[in-house]
């Protein structure tokens, strides 16, 4: 089996948190045993564990933030130029991992299908490099809308314009407003460049504006269902239907506060399991009437660790247990393959035709 994870902040972990992702998860935990801070010593992701769990393709992000509305544990950078520099540093991390043979950048549809085939034909212990599509969470590293073309040349294929709060382009989680004028210009440049729009973390107004303004491929890299967990960070049933109408795929996240109603960081103890994750997959399939729009977007180690994961997740390799859970729920083999990797492969293969 192959798993496609549509959201991992790998370079952010490697650079801003000084984690050697070529080490084992146990080794990284040991290195942080005496480090103070949120989610230290409880990480779940390493390249070895990704391979062990057959997570052979992912969207790997560049993530920088402005200082004004930054929140722990995200490291803030004051100016656009500083965010741009840090963004380049993260992009270069992925290039270095390519030189080491750990990762393989996927930039087009042919490369995607070829890499998918390599993984499906591989055997345990003889896996190819992990394929990654370069994404960006928050557009702080993009100096101006036209700069999207420079980033496209660097391999960028997915952009979520806003993270939490506010930036020069618009408003994200926690705000009522949508896109600023500069953000609408950015959407136009993205559309012309063939860059996929990730609506994750847009405000509710921003999501509605994006669905109206953006005539290109739209995805929701790590989103769960508001019908199961109330709150603006989740997608309403109406939004799920609208996204399905656009041909989008929704990656279900493994962050406990998006899986358990009322869960509070630093207060609550996780009770969610991978069965809870499957509940959100079920809901997306029910609302859309098919298995064509559900996928995995774990966001593991996205500022949290096992203290904020489903209780049966020790490392990212445990995502593979979803195969048996979905089979027990009487999903067919074809439906399981679609949810674990096929929907994302089909989505990006189609999206890359616009590049």
CSV table of C-alpha atoms in Angstrom, one decimal:
chain,number,residue,atom,x,y,z
A,1,UNK,CA,0.0,0.0,0.0
A,2,UNK,CA,1.0,3.6,-0.7
A,3,UNK,CA,0.0,6.6,1.4
A,4,UNK,CA,-0.1,10.2,0.2
A,5,UNK,CA,0.0,12.7,3.0
A,6,UNK,CA,-1.1,16.2,1.8
A,7,UNK,CA,0.4,18.2,4.6
A,8,UNK,CA,3.8,17.9,6.4
A,9,UNK,CA,5.9,20.8,7.7
A,10,UNK,CA,9.2,18.8,7.3
A,11,UNK,CA,11.6,21.7,6.6
A,12,UNK,CA,10.1,23.8,9.4
A,13,UNK,CA,10.8,20.9,11.8
A,14,UNK,CA,14.3,20.4,10.4
A,15,UNK,CA,15.4,24.0,10.5
A,16,UNK,CA,13.3,26.0,13.0
A,17,UNK,CA,13.2,23.2,15.5
A,18,UNK,CA,16.7,21.8,14.7
A,19,UNK,CA,15.4,18.2,14.1
A,20,UNK,CA,17.5,15.7,12.1
A,21,UNK,CA,14.7,14.0,10.3
A,22,UNK,CA,17.2,11.4,8.9
A,23,UNK,CA,17.5,10.2,12.5
A,24,UNK,CA,14.9,7.8,14.0
A,25,UNK,CA,11.9,9.2,15.9
A,26,UNK,CA,13.4,7.8,19.1
A,27,UNK,CA,16.7,9.5,18.4
A,28,UNK,CA,15.0,12.9,17.8
A,29,UNK,CA,13.0,12.4,21.0
A,30,UNK,CA,16.2,11.7,23.0
A,31,UNK,CA,17.9,14.8,21.5
A,32,UNK,CA,15.1,16.9,22.9
A,33,UNK,CA,14.8,15.2,26.2
A,34,UNK,CA,16.0,18.3,28.1
A,35,UNK,CA,14.8,20.9,25.7
A,36,UNK,CA,12.0,23.2,27.0
A,37,UNK,CA,9.1,24.1,24.9
A,38,UNK,CA,5.8,22.9,23.4
A,39,UNK,CA,5.8,19.5,21.9
A,40,UNK,CA,9.5,18.8,22.5
A,41,UNK,CA,10.5,15.2,22.8
A,42,UNK,CA,7.2,13.8,21.6
A,43,UNK,CA,7.6,14.1,17.8
A,44,UNK,CA,6.2,11.5,15.5
A,45,UNK,CA,7.9,12.1,12.1
A,46,UNK,CA,11.2,11.0,10.6
A,47,UNK,CA,12.0,10.0,7.1
A,48,UNK,CA,12.6,6.4,8.3
A,49,UNK,CA,9.1,6.2,9.9
A,50,UNK,CA,7.5,7.7,6.7
A,51,UNK,CA,9.0,4.9,4.7
A,52,UNK,CA,8.1,2.3,7.3
A,53,UNK,CA,4.5,3.4,7.0
A,54,UNK,CA,4.6,3.5,3.2
A,55,UNK,CA,4.1,7.3,3.2
A,56,UNK,CA,5.8,7.6,-0.1
A,57,UNK,CA,4.4,10.9,-1.4
A,58,UNK,CA,3.6,14.1,0.5
A,59,UNK,CA,3.1,17.8,0.1
A,60,UNK,CA,6.0,19.2,2.0
A,61,UNK,CA,5.7,22.8,3.0
A,62,UNK,CA,7.6,26.0,3.4
A,63,UNK,CA,6.2,27.8,6.6
A,64,UNK,CA,7.2,31.2,7.8
A,65,UNK,CA,5.2,33.8,9.7
A,66,UNK,CA,5.1,37.5,10.5
A,67,UNK,CA,5.7,38.6,14.0
A,68,UNK,CA,2.6,40.8,14.6
A,69,UNK,CA,0.1,37.9,15.1
A,70,UNK,CA,2.5,35.0,15.6
A,71,UNK,CA,1.5,32.4,18.2
A,72,UNK,CA,3.5,29.6,19.9
A,73,UNK,CA,5.1,27.4,18.8
A,74,UNK,CA,5.5,29.2,15.4
A,75,UNK,CA,8.7,31.3,15.1
A,76,UNK,CA,8.0,34.8,13.9
A,77,UNK,CA,10.0,36.9,11.4
A,78,UNK,CA,9.3,40.7,11.1
A,79,UNK,CA,9.8,41.7,7.5
A,80,UNK,CA,8.8,40.3,4.2
A,81,UNK,CA,12.5,40.1,3.3
A,82,UNK,CA,13.3,38.0,6.4
A,83,UNK,CA,10.4,35.7,5.7
A,84,UNK,CA,11.6,35.3,2.1
A,85,UNK,CA,15.1,34.4,3.3
A,86,UNK,CA,13.8,31.9,5.8
A,87,UNK,CA,11.5,30.4,3.1
A,88,UNK,CA,14.4,30.0,0.7
A,89,UNK,CA,16.4,28.2,3.5
A,90,UNK,CA,13.5,25.8,4.0
A,91,UNK,CA,13.3,25.1,0.3
A,92,UNK,CA,17.0,24.5,0.2
A,93,UNK,CA,16.6,21.9,2.9
A,94,UNK,CA,14.4,19.8,0.6
A,95,UNK,CA,17.0,20.2,-2.2
A,96,UNK,CA,19.7,18.9,0.2
A,97,UNK,CA,17.6,15.9,1.1
A,98,UNK,CA,17.3,15.3,-2.7
A,99,UNK,CA,21.1,15.4,-3.0
A,100,UNK,CA,21.3,12.8,-0.2
A,101,UNK,CA,18.8,10.5,-2.0
A,102,UNK,CA,16.2,10.9,0.8
A,103,UNK,CA,13.6,12.9,-1.1
A,104,UNK,CA,12.5,13.3,-4.7
A,105,UNK,CA,10.9,16.4,-6.0
A,106,UNK,CA,7.7,15.9,-8.0
A,107,UNK,CA,7.0,18.8,-10.4
A,108,UNK,CA,4.7,17.4,-13.1
A,109,UNK,CA,2.2,14.7,-13.9
A,110,UNK,CA,4.5,12.3,-15.5
A,111,UNK,CA,6.9,12.4,-12.6
A,112,UNK,CA,4.0,11.9,-10.2
A,113,UNK,CA,2.7,8.7,-12.0
A,114,UNK,CA,6.3,7.4,-12.3
A,115,UNK,CA,7.0,7.9,-8.6
A,116,UNK,CA,3.7,6.3,-7.6
A,117,UNK,CA,4.5,3.3,-9.7
A,118,UNK,CA,8.0,3.0,-8.1
A,119,UNK,CA,6.4,2.8,-4.7
A,120,UNK,CA,3.7,0.4,-5.6
A,121,UNK,CA,6.2,-1.9,-7.2
A,122,UNK,CA,8.7,-1.7,-4.3
A,123,UNK,CA,9.2,-4.1,-1.4
A,124,UNK,CA,9.7,-3.4,2.3
A,125,UNK,CA,13.4,-2.5,2.9
A,126,UNK,CA,13.9,-1.5,-0.7
A,127,UNK,CA,11.8,1.7,-0.9
A,128,UNK,CA,12.6,4.5,-3.4
A,129,UNK,CA,13.1,8.1,-2.0
A,130,UNK,CA,10.0,9.8,-0.6
A,131,UNK,CA,8.4,11.9,-3.2
A,132,UNK,CA,7.4,15.5,-2.3
A,133,UNK,CA,5.4,18.2,-3.9
A,134,UNK,CA,6.6,21.6,-2.7
A,135,UNK,CA,3.8,23.6,-0.9
A,136,UNK,CA,3.7,26.8,1.2
A,137,UNK,CA,1.6,27.4,4.3
A,138,UNK,CA,1.1,31.2,4.5
A,139,UNK,CA,2.4,33.5,1.8
A,140,UNK,CA,4.7,35.6,4.0
A,141,UNK,CA,7.7,34.3,2.0
A,142,UNK,CA,6.3,35.7,-1.3
A,143,UNK,CA,7.5,39.3,-1.6
A,144,UNK,CA,4.8,40.4,-4.1
A,145,UNK,CA,2.1,38.6,-6.1
A,146,UNK,CA,4.3,38.4,-9.2
A,147,UNK,CA,7.0,36.6,-7.1
A,148,UNK,CA,4.9,33.5,-7.4
A,149,UNK,CA,6.6,32.9,-10.8
A,150,UNK,CA,10.0,32.8,-9.1
A,151,UNK,CA,8.7,30.3,-6.5
A,152,UNK,CA,7.2,28.3,-9.3
A,153,UNK,CA,10.7,28.0,-10.9
A,154,UNK,CA,11.9,26.8,-7.5
A,155,UNK,CA,9.3,24.0,-7.6
A,156,UNK,CA,6.4,25.5,-5.7
A,157,UNK,CA,3.1,23.9,-6.8
A,158,UNK,CA,0.7,24.5,-3.8
A,159,UNK,CA,0.0,27.7,-1.8
A,160,UNK,CA,-2.2,28.3,1.2
A,161,UNK,CA,-2.1,32.2,1.2
A,162,UNK,CA,-2.8,32.7,5.0
A,163,UNK,CA,-2.1,30.7,8.1
A,164,UNK,CA,-3.4,31.7,11.5
A,165,UNK,CA,-4.3,35.4,11.8
A,166,UNK,CA,-3.5,38.0,9.3
A,167,UNK,CA,-0.8,38.8,6.7
A,168,UNK,CA,-0.3,41.2,3.7
A,169,UNK,CA,-2.6,39.0,1.5
A,170,UNK,CA,-5.6,38.4,3.7
A,171,UNK,CA,-7.0,36.9,6.9
A,172,UNK,CA,-6.9,33.4,8.2
A,173,UNK,CA,-8.1,31.3,11.1
A,174,UNK,CA,-9.5,33.6,13.8
A,175,UNK,CA,-10.7,36.4,11.6
A,176,UNK,CA,-13.9,37.4,9.9
A,177,UNK,CA,-12.5,39.2,6.8
A,178,UNK,CA,-11.3,37.5,3.6
A,179,UNK,CA,-8.7,38.6,1.0
A,180,UNK,CA,-7.0,41.9,0.9
A,181,UNK,CA,-6.6,43.6,-2.5
A,182,UNK,CA,-3.0,42.3,-2.7
A,183,UNK,CA,-4.3,38.8,-1.9
A,184,UNK,CA,-6.8,39.0,-4.9
A,185,UNK,CA,-3.8,39.9,-7.1
A,186,UNK,CA,-2.0,36.9,-5.7
A,187,UNK,CA,-4.9,34.6,-6.6
A,188,UNK,CA,-4.8,35.9,-10.2
A,189,UNK,CA,-1.0,35.3,-10.5
A,190,UNK,CA,-1.4,31.8,-9.0
A,191,UNK,CA,-4.2,31.0,-11.4
A,192,UNK,CA,-2.0,32.2,-14.4
A,193,UNK,CA,0.9,30.2,-13.1
A,194,UNK,CA,-1.1,27.0,-12.5
A,195,UNK,CA,-0.4,26.9,-8.8
A,196,UNK,CA,-2.9,24.9,-6.7
A,197,UNK,CA,-4.8,26.9,-4.1
A,198,UNK,CA,-5.0,25.4,-0.6
A,199,UNK,CA,-8.0,26.9,1.2
A,200,UNK,CA,-6.8,25.5,4.6
A,201,UNK,CA,-6.6,28.2,7.2
A,202,UNK,CA,-8.4,30.8,5.2
A,203,UNK,CA,-11.1,32.5,7.1
A,204,UNK,CA,-14.7,31.6,6.3
A,205,UNK,CA,-15.1,34.7,4.2
A,206,UNK,CA,-11.8,33.9,2.5
A,207,UNK,CA,-12.9,30.4,1.6
A,208,UNK,CA,-16.1,31.8,0.0
A,209,UNK,CA,-14.1,34.4,-1.9
A,210,UNK,CA,-11.6,31.8,-3.1
A,211,UNK,CA,-14.4,29.5,-4.4
A,212,UNK,CA,-15.8,32.5,-6.4
A,213,UNK,CA,-12.6,34.2,-7.6
A,214,UNK,CA,-10.2,31.3,-8.3
A,215,UNK,CA,-10.6,29.4,-11.5
A,216,UNK,CA,-7.9,26.8,-10.9
A,217,UNK,CA,-7.4,23.7,-8.8
A,218,UNK,CA,-8.4,24.0,-5.2
A,219,UNK,CA,-7.6,21.6,-2.4
A,220,UNK,CA,-8.1,21.5,1.4
A,221,UNK,CA,-4.8,19.9,2.6
A,222,UNK,CA,-5.7,19.4,6.3
A,223,UNK,CA,-9.3,20.0,7.2
A,224,UNK,CA,-11.9,18.1,9.2
A,225,UNK,CA,-15.7,18.2,9.5
A,226,UNK,CA,-17.6,20.9,11.4
A,227,UNK,CA,-20.6,18.6,11.8
A,228,UNK,CA,-18.4,16.4,14.0
A,229,UNK,CA,-16.2,19.0,15.7
A,230,UNK,CA,-17.8,22.5,15.8
A,231,UNK,CA,-15.6,25.6,15.0
A,232,UNK,CA,-14.5,27.7,12.1
A,233,UNK,CA,-11.3,25.7,11.6
A,234,UNK,CA,-13.5,22.8,10.3
A,235,UNK,CA,-15.4,22.6,7.0
A,236,UNK,CA,-19.2,22.9,7.0
A,237,UNK,CA,-21.2,20.4,5.0
A,238,UNK,CA,-22.0,23.1,2.5
A,239,UNK,CA,-18.3,23.9,2.1
A,240,UNK,CA,-17.5,20.2,1.6
A,241,UNK,CA,-20.2,20.0,-1.1
A,242,UNK,CA,-18.8,23.1,-2.8
A,243,UNK,CA,-15.3,21.8,-2.8
A,244,UNK,CA,-16.4,18.5,-4.2
A,245,UNK,CA,-18.2,20.4,-7.0
A,246,UNK,CA,-14.8,22.0,-7.8
A,247,UNK,CA,-13.1,18.5,-8.0
A,248,UNK,CA,-11.2,19.1,-4.7
A,249,UNK,CA,-9.9,16.6,-2.3
A,250,UNK,CA,-10.0,17.1,1.5
A,251,UNK,CA,-7.1,15.8,3.6
A,252,UNK,CA,-8.3,14.7,7.1
A,253,UNK,CA,-6.0,15.9,9.8
A,254,UNK,CA,-4.7,14.0,12.8
A,255,UNK,CA,-4.6,17.0,15.3
A,256,UNK,CA,-6.7,16.1,18.3
A,257,UNK,CA,-8.3,19.5,18.7
A,258,UNK,CA,-9.8,19.0,15.2
A,259,UNK,CA,-11.0,15.5,16.2
A,260,UNK,CA,-12.5,16.0,19.6
A,261,UNK,CA,-15.2,18.7,20.4
A,262,UNK,CA,-14.1,21.0,23.2
A,263,UNK,CA,-10.5,19.7,23.3
A,264,UNK,CA,-8.1,22.2,24.9
A,265,UNK,CA,-4.4,22.3,24.5
A,266,UNK,CA,-2.6,21.9,27.8
A,267,UNK,CA,-5.8,21.0,29.5
A,268,UNK,CA,-7.5,18.0,27.9
A,269,UNK,CA,-6.1,14.5,27.5
A,270,UNK,CA,-6.6,13.0,24.0
A,271,UNK,CA,-9.2,10.3,23.7
A,272,UNK,CA,-9.5,10.3,19.9
A,273,UNK,CA,-8.1,7.3,17.9
A,274,UNK,CA,-7.7,6.5,14.2
A,275,UNK,CA,-11.3,5.3,14.4
A,276,UNK,CA,-12.2,9.0,15.0
A,277,UNK,CA,-10.1,10.0,12.0
A,278,UNK,CA,-12.1,7.4,10.0
A,279,UNK,CA,-15.4,9.1,11.2
A,280,UNK,CA,-14.3,12.3,9.4
A,281,UNK,CA,-13.5,10.3,6.3
A,282,UNK,CA,-16.9,8.6,6.5
A,283,UNK,CA,-18.6,12.0,6.8
A,284,UNK,CA,-16.9,13.5,3.8
A,285,UNK,CA,-17.8,10.4,1.8
A,286,UNK,CA,-21.4,10.6,3.0
A,287,UNK,CA,-21.8,14.3,2.2
A,288,UNK,CA,-20.2,14.0,-1.2
A,289,UNK,CA,-21.9,10.7,-2.1
A,290,UNK,CA,-18.6,8.9,-3.0
A,291,UNK,CA,-15.0,8.2,-1.8
A,292,UNK,CA,-13.5,10.5,-4.5
A,293,UNK,CA,-13.0,13.6,-2.3
A,294,UNK,CA,-11.4,12.2,1.0
A,295,UNK,CA,-7.7,11.8,1.6
A,296,UNK,CA,-5.1,12.1,4.4
A,297,UNK,CA,-3.5,15.4,5.4
A,298,UNK,CA,-2.0,14.5,8.7
A,299,UNK,CA,-0.2,17.7,9.8
A,300,UNK,CA,1.7,15.5,12.2
A,301,UNK,CA,4.5,17.4,14.0
A,302,UNK,CA,2.8,20.6,12.9
A,303,UNK,CA,3.6,22.3,16.2
A,304,UNK,CA,2.4,19.4,18.3
A,305,UNK,CA,3.4,15.8,19.0
A,306,UNK,CA,1.9,12.7,20.6
A,307,UNK,CA,0.4,14.8,23.4
A,308,UNK,CA,-2.1,16.1,20.7
A,309,UNK,CA,-2.4,13.0,18.5
A,310,UNK,CA,-4.9,10.1,18.3
A,311,UNK,CA,-4.0,7.8,21.2
A,312,UNK,CA,-3.0,5.0,18.8
A,313,UNK,CA,-0.4,7.1,16.9
A,314,UNK,CA,3.2,6.8,18.2
A,315,UNK,CA,4.8,7.7,14.9
A,316,UNK,CA,3.6,8.7,11.4
A,317,UNK,CA,4.0,5.0,10.3
A,318,UNK,CA,0.8,4.2,12.3
A,319,UNK,CA,-1.3,6.0,9.7
A,320,UNK,CA,-1.1,2.8,7.8
A,321,UNK,CA,-3.5,1.2,10.3
A,322,UNK,CA,-6.3,3.2,8.5
A,323,UNK,CA,-6.3,0.5,5.8
A,324,UNK,CA,-7.6,-2.1,8.1
A,325,UNK,CA,-10.0,0.3,9.8
A,326,UNK,CA,-11.6,1.3,6.5
A,327,UNK,CA,-11.7,-2.3,5.4
A,328,UNK,CA,-13.6,-3.2,8.6
A,329,UNK,CA,-16.1,-0.4,7.8
A,330,UNK,CA,-16.7,-2.2,4.5
A,331,UNK,CA,-14.9,0.2,2.1
A,332,UNK,CA,-13.9,-1.7,-1.0
A,333,UNK,CA,-10.2,-2.2,-1.9
A,334,UNK,CA,-10.6,0.5,-4.7
A,335,UNK,CA,-12.2,3.0,-2.2
A,336,UNK,CA,-9.4,2.4,0.3
A,337,UNK,CA,-6.7,2.9,-2.4
A,338,UNK,CA,-8.5,6.1,-3.4
A,339,UNK,CA,-8.6,7.5,0.1
A,340,UNK,CA,-5.0,6.5,1.0
A,341,UNK,CA,-3.4,7.8,-2.1
A,342,UNK,CA,-5.4,7.6,-5.3
A,343,UNK,CA,-7.6,10.7,-4.9
A,344,UNK,CA,-4.5,12.9,-4.3
A,345,UNK,CA,-2.6,11.3,-7.2
A,346,UNK,CA,-5.6,11.9,-9.6
A,347,UNK,CA,-6.1,15.5,-8.3
A,348,UNK,CA,-2.5,16.5,-8.8
A,349,UNK,CA,-2.1,14.7,-12.1
A,350,UNK,CA,-5.0,16.8,-13.4
A,351,UNK,CA,-3.7,20.0,-11.7
A,352,UNK,CA,-0.2,19.6,-13.2
A,353,UNK,CA,-1.7,19.8,-16.7
A,354,UNK,CA,-2.1,23.5,-16.1
A,355,UNK,CA,1.6,24.1,-15.3
